[in-house]
PDB file of C-alpha atoms in Angstrom:
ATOM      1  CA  UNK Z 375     -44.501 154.633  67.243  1.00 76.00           C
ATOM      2  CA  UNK Z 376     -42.045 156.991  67.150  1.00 86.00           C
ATOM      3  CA  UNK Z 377     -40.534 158.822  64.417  1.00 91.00           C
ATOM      4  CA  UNK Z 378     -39.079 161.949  62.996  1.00 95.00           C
ATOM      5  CA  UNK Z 379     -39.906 163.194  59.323  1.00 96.00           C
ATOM      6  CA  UNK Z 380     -37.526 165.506  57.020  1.00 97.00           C
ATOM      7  CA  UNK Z 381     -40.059 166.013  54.283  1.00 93.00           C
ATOM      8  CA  UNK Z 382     -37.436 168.202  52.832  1.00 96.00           C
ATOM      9  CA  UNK Z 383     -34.667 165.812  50.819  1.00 95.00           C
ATOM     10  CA  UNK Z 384     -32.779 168.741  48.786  1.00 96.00           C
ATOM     11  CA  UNK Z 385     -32.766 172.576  49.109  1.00 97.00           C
ATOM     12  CA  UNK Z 386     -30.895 174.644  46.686  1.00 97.00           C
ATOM     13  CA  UNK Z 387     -30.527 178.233  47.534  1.00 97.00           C
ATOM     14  CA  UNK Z 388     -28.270 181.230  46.740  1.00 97.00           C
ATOM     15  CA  UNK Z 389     -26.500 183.489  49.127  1.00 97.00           C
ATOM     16  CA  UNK Z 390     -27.728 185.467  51.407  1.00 97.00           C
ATOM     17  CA  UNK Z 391     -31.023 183.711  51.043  1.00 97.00           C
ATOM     18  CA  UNK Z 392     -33.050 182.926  54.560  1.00 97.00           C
ATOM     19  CA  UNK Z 393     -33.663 178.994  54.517  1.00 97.00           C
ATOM     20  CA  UNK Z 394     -36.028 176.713  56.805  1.00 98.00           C
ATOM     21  CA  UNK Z 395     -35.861 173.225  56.970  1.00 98.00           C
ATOM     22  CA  UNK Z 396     -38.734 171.614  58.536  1.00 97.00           C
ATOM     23  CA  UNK Z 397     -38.577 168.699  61.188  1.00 98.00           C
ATOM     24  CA  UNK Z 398     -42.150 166.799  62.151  1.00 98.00           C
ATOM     25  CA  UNK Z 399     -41.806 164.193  65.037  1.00 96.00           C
ATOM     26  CA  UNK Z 400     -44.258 161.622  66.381  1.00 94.00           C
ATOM     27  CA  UNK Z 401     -43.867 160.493  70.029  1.00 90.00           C
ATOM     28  CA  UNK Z 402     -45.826 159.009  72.610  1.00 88.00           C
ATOM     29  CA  UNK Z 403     -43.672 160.286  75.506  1.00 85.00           C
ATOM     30  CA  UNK Z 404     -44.563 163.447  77.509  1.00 84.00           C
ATOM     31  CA  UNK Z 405     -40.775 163.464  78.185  1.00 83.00           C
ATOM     32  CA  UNK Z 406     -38.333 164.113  75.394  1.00 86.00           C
ATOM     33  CA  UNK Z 407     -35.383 165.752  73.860  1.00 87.00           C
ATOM     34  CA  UNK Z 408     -35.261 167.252  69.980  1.00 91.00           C
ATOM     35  CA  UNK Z 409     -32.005 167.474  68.471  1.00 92.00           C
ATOM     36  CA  UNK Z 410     -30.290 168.913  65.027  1.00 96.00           C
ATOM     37  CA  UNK Z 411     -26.850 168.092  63.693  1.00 96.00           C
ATOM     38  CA  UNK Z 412     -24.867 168.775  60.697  1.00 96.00           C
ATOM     39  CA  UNK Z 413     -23.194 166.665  58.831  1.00 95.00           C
ATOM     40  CA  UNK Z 414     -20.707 168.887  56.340  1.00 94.00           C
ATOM     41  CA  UNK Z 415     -19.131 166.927  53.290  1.00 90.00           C
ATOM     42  CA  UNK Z 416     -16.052 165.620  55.669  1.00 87.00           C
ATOM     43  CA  UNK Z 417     -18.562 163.431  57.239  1.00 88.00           C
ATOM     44  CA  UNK Z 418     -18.696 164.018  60.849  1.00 91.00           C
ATOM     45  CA  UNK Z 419     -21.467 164.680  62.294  1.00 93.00           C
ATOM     46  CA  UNK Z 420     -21.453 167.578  64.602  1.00 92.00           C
ATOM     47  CA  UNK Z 421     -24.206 168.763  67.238  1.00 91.00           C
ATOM     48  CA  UNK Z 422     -26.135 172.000  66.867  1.00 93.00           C
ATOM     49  CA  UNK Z 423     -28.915 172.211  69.560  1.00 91.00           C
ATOM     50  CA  UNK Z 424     -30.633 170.463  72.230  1.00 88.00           C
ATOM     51  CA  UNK Z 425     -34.434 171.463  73.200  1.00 87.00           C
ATOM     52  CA  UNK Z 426     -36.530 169.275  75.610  1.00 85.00           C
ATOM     53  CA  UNK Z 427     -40.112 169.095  75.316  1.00 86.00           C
ATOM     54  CA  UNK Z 428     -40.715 171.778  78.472  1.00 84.00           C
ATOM     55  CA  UNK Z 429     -39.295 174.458  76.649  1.00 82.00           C
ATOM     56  CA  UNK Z 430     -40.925 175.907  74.243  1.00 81.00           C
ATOM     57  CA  UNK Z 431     -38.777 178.929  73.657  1.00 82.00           C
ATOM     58  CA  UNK Z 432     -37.519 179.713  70.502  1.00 84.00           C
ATOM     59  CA  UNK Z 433     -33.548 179.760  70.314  1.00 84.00           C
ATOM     60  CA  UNK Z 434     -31.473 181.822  68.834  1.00 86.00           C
ATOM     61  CA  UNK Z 435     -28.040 181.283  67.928  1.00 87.00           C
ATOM     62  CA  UNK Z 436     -26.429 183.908  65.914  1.00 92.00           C
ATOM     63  CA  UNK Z 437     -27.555 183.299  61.798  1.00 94.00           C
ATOM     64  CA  UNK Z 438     -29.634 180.087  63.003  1.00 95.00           C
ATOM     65  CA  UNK Z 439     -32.686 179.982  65.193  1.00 94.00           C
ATOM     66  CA  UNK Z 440     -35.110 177.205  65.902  1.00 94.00           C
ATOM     67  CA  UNK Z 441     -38.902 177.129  66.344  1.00 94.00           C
ATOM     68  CA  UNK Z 442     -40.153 174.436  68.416  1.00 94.00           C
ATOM     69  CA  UNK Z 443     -44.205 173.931  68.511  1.00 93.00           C
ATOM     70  CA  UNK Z 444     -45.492 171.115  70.386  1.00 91.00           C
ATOM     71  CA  UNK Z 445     -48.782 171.864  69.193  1.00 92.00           C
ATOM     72  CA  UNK Z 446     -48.033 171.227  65.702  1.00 94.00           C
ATOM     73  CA  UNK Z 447     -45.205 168.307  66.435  1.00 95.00           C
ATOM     74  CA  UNK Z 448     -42.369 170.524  64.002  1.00 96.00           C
ATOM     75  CA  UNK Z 449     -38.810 171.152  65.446  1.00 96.00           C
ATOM     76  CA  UNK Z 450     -37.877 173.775  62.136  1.00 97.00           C
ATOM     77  CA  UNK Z 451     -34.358 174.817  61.796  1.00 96.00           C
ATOM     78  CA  UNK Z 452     -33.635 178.756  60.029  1.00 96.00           C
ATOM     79  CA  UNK Z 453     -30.570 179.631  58.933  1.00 97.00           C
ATOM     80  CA  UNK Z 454     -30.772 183.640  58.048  1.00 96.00           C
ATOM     81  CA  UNK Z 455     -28.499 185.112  55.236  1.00 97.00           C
ATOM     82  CA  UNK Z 456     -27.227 181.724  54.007  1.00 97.00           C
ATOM     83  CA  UNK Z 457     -23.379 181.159  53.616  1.00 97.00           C
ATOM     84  CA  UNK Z 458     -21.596 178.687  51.410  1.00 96.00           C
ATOM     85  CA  UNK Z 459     -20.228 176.739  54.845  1.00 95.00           C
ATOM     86  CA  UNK Z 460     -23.595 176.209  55.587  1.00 97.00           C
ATOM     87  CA  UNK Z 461     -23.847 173.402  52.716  1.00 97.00           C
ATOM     88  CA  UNK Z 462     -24.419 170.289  54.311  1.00 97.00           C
ATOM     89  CA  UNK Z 463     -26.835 167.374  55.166  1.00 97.00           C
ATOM     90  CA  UNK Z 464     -29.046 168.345  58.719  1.00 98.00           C
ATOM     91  CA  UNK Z 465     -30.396 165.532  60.405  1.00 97.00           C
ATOM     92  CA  UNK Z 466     -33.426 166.163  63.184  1.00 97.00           C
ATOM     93  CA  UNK Z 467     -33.453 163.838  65.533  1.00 94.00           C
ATOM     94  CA  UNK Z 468     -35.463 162.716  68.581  1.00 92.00           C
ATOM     95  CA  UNK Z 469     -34.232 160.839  71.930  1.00 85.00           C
ATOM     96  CA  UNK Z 470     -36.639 158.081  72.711  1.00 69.00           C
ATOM     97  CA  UNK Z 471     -38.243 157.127  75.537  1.00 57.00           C
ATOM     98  CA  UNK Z 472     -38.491 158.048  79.132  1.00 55.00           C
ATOM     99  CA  UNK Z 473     -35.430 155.281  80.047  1.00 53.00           C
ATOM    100  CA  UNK Z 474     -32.101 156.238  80.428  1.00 48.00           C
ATOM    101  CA  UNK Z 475     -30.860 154.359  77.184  1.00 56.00           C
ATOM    102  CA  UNK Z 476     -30.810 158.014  75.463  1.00 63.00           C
ATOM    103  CA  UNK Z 477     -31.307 156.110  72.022  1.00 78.00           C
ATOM    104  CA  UNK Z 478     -31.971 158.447  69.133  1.00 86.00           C
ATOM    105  CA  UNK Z 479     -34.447 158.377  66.127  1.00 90.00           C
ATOM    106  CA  UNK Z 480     -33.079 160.320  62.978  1.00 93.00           C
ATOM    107  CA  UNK Z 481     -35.039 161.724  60.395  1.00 95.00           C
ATOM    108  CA  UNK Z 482     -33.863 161.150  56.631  1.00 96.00           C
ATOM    109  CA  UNK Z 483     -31.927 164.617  56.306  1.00 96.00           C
ATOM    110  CA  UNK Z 484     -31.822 167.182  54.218  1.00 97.00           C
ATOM    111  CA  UNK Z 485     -29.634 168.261  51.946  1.00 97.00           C
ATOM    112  CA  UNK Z 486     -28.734 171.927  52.022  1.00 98.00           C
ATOM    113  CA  UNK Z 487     -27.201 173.591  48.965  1.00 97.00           C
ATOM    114  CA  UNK Z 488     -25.730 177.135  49.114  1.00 97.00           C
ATOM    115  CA  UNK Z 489     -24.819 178.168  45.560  1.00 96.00           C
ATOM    116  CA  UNK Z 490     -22.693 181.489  45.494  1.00 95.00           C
TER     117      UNK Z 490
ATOM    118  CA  UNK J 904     -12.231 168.511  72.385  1.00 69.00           C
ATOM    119  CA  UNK J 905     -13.570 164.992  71.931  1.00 68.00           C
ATOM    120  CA  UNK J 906     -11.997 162.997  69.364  1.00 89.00           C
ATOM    121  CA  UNK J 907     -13.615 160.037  68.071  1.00 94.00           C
ATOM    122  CA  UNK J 908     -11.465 158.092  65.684  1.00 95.00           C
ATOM    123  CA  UNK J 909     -12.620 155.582  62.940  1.00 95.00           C
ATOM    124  CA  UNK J 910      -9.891 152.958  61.768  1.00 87.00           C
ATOM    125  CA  UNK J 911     -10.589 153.767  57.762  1.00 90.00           C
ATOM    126  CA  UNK J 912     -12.626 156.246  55.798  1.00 92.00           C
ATOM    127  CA  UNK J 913     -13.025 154.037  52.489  1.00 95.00           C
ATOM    128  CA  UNK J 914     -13.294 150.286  52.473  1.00 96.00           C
ATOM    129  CA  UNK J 915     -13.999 147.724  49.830  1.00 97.00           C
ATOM    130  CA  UNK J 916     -14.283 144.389  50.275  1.00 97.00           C
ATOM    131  CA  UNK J 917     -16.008 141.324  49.035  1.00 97.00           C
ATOM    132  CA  UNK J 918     -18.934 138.779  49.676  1.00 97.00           C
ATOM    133  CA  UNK J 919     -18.562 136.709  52.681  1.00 97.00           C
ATOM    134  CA  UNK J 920     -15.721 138.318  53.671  1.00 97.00           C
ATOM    135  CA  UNK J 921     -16.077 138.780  57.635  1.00 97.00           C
ATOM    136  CA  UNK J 922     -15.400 143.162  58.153  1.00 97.00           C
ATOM    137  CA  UNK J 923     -13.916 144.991  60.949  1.00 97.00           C
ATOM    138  CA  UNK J 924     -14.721 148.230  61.927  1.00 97.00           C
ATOM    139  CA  UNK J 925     -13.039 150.139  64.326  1.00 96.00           C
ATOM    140  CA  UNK J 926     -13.649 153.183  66.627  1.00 97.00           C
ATOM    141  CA  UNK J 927     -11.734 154.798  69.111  1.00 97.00           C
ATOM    142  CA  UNK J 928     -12.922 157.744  71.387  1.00 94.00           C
ATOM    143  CA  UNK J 929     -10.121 159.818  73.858  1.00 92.00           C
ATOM    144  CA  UNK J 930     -12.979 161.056  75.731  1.00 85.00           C
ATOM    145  CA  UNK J 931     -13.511 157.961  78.156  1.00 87.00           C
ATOM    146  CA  UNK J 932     -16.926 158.059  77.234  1.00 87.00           C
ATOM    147  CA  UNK J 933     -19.523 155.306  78.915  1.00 87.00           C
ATOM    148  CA  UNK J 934     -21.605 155.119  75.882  1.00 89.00           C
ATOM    149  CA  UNK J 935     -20.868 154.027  71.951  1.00 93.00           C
ATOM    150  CA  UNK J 936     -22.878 153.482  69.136  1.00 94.00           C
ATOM    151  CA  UNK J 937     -22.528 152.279  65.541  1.00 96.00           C
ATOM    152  CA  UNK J 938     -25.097 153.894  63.078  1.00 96.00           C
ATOM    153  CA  UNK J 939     -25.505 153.640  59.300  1.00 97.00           C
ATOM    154  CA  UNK J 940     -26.224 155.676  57.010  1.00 96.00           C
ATOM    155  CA  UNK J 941     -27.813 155.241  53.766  1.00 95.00           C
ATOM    156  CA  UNK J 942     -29.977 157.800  51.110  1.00 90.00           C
ATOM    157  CA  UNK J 943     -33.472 158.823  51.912  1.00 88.00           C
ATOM    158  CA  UNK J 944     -33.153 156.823  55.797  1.00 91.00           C
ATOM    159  CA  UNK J 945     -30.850 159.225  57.578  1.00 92.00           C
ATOM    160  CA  UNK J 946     -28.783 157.216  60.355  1.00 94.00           C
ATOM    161  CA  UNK J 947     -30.191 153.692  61.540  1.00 94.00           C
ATOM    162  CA  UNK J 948     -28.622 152.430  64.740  1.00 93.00           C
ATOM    163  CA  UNK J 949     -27.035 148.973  64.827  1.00 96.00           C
ATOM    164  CA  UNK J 950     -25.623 148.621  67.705  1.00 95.00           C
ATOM    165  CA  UNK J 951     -25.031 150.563  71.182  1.00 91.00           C
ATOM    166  CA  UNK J 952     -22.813 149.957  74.347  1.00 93.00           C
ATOM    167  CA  UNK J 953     -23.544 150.945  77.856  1.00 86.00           C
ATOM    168  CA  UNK J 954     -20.169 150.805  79.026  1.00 86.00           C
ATOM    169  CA  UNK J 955     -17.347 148.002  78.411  1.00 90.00           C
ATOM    170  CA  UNK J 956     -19.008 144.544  77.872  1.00 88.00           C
ATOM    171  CA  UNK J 957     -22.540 145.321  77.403  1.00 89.00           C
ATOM    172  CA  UNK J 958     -24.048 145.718  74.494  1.00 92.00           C
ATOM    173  CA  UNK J 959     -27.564 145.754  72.841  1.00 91.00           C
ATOM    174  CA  UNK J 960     -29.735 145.071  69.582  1.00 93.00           C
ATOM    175  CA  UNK J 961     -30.859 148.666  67.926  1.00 91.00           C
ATOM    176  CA  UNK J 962     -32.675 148.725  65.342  1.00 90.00           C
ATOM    177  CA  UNK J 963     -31.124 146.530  62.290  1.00 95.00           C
ATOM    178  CA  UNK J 964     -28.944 144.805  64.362  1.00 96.00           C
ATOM    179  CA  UNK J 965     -29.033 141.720  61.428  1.00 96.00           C
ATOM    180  CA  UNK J 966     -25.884 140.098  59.934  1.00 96.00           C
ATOM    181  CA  UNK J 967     -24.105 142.333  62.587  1.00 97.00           C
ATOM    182  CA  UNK J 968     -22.226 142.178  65.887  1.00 97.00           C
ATOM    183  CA  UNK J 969     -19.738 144.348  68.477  1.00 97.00           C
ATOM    184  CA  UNK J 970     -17.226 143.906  70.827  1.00 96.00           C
ATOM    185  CA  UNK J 971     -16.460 146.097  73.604  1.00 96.00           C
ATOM    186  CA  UNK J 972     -13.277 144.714  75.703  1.00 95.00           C
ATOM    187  CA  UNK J 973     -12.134 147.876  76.371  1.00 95.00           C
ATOM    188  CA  UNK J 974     -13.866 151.585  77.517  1.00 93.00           C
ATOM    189  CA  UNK J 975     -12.279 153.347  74.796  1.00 95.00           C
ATOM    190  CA  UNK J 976     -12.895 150.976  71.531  1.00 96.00           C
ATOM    191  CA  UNK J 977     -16.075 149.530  69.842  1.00 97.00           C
ATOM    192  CA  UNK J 978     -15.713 147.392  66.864  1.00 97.00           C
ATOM    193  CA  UNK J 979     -18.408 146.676  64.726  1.00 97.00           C
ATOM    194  CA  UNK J 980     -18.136 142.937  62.894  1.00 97.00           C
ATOM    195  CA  UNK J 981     -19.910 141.871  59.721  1.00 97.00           C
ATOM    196  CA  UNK J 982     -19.374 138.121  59.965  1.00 94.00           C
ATOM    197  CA  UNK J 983     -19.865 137.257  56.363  1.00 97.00           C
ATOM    198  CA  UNK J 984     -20.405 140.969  54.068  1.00 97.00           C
ATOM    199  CA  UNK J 985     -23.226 141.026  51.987  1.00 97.00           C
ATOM    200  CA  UNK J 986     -24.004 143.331  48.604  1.00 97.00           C
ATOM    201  CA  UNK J 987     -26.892 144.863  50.955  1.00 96.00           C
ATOM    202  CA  UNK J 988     -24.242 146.105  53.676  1.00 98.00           C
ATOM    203  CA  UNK J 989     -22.523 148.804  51.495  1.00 98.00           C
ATOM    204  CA  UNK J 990     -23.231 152.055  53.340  1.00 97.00           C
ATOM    205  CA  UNK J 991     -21.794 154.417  55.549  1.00 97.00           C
ATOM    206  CA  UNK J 992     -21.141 153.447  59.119  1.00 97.00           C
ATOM    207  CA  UNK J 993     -20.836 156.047  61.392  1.00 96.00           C
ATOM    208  CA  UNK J 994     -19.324 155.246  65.243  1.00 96.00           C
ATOM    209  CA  UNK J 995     -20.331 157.585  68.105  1.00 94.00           C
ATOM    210  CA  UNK J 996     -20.067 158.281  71.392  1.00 91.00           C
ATOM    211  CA  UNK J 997     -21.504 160.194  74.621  1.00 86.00           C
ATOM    212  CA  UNK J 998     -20.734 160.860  78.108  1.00 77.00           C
ATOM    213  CA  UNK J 999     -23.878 160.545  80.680  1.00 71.00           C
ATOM    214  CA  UNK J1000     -23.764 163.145  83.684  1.00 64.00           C
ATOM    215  CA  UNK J1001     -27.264 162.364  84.410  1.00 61.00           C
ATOM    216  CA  UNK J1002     -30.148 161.800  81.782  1.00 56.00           C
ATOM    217  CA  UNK J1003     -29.373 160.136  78.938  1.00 50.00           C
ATOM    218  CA  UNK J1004     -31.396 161.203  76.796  1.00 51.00           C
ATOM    219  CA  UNK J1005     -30.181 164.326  76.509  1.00 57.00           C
ATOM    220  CA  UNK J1006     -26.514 164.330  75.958  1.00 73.00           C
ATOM    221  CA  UNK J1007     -25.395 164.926  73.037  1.00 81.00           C
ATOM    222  CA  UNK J1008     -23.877 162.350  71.165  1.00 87.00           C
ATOM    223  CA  UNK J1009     -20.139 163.014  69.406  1.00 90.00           C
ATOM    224  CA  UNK J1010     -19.290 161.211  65.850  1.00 93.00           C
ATOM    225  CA  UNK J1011     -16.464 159.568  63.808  1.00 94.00           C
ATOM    226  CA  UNK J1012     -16.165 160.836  60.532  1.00 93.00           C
ATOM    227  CA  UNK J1013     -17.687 157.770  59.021  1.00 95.00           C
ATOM    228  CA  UNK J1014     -16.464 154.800  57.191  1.00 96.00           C
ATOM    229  CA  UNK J1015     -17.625 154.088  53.172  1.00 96.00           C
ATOM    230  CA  UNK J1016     -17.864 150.258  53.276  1.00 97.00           C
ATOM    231  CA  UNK J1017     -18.488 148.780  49.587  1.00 97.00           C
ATOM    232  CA  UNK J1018     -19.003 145.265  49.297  1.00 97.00           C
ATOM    233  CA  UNK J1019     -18.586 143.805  45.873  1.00 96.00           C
TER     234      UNK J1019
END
């Protein structure tokens, strides 16, 4: 079966703080795509990044960066020097099957809190 | 930039009640999706469309259905609104140039369906 885990529900941090949320996936496929969004309090979720499951690299993307280790299943999401705008609920997500349907699997987000 | 447009942002209505949801995209996007969205299960998909007219089951399709007439619009129905179908519903879309599975998909800013 396939399925993505967000064991983190809530993170409160403060400023400036470095934060990781953690993203474990179960698939079957050798073919796959691993995806994070944001979802800030207007509601609208919008699309951070896009990794398939050939590439390993790490990504950077100014104050976030995301590890992706096949070996250990985790898709983890670091945002460095934390801001208020970065409150929100993050959602990992994983595209299923080797089909062209594209349909994803979400895990149960987490909540991030950035306290000033 | 993609816009994808959904018809109300709050909505209460009562048992057995049959509920429209609308969503519009300007993007003429081939593929739509309805999602919910409820505490501690991140988004569940309902409902997706290929392209106008087709449609299929995801994965709590129940006590739902859609309608796709035209490229631009996918309206989600709940034929007779039950206490257990307050959530958020979130509408999305995606272009395919290629793979499916990984394009990225673009949201509504969700709709906050009570039923009373």
């Amino acid at each position: 079966a396939q399925k993505v885990t967000q064991a983190q529900t809530e993170i409160s941090v403060v400023e400036k703080e470095d934060v990781t949320l953690d993203c474990v996936y179960e698939t079957r496929d050798t073919t796959y795509y691993l995806f994070w969004y944001k979802q800030p309090p207007s509601g609208e979720l919008v699309f951070l990044i896009r990794r398939n499951s050939f590439d390993e690299q790490n990504e950077i993307s100014g104050r976030y960066s995301w590890n992706f280790q096949k070996s250990t299943s985790s898709f983890n999401f670091t945002i460095t020097a934390s801001q208020v705008v970065d409150s929100a609920v993050y959602f990992c997500a994983l595209s299923r099957g080797s089909s062209n349907t594209g349909k994803l699997i979400f895990g149960q987000g987490t909540t991030l809190q950035v306290k000033p | 930039d993609v816009k994808v447009t959904q018809s109300s942002r709050y909505l209460v209505k009562r048992t057995g009640e049959k509920v429209f949801l609308e969503c519009v995209q300007d993007m003429d996007h081939e593929n739509m999706f309805w999602y919910r969205q409820d505490p501690g299960l991140g988004l569940r998909l309902i409902y997706f469309s290929y392209d106008v007219k087709m449609k299929e089951k995801g994965d709590i399709p129940e006590g739902y259905s859609v309608s796709r007439e035209k490229k631009e619009r996918f309206s989600l129905i709940l034929e007779s609104a039950s206490t257990n179908q307050t959530s958020m519903y979130l509408c999305a879309s995606r272009v395919i140039q290629g793979i499916a599975t990984n394009e990225k998909l673009f949201f509504g800013s969700g709709t906050q369906l009570s039923v009373l």
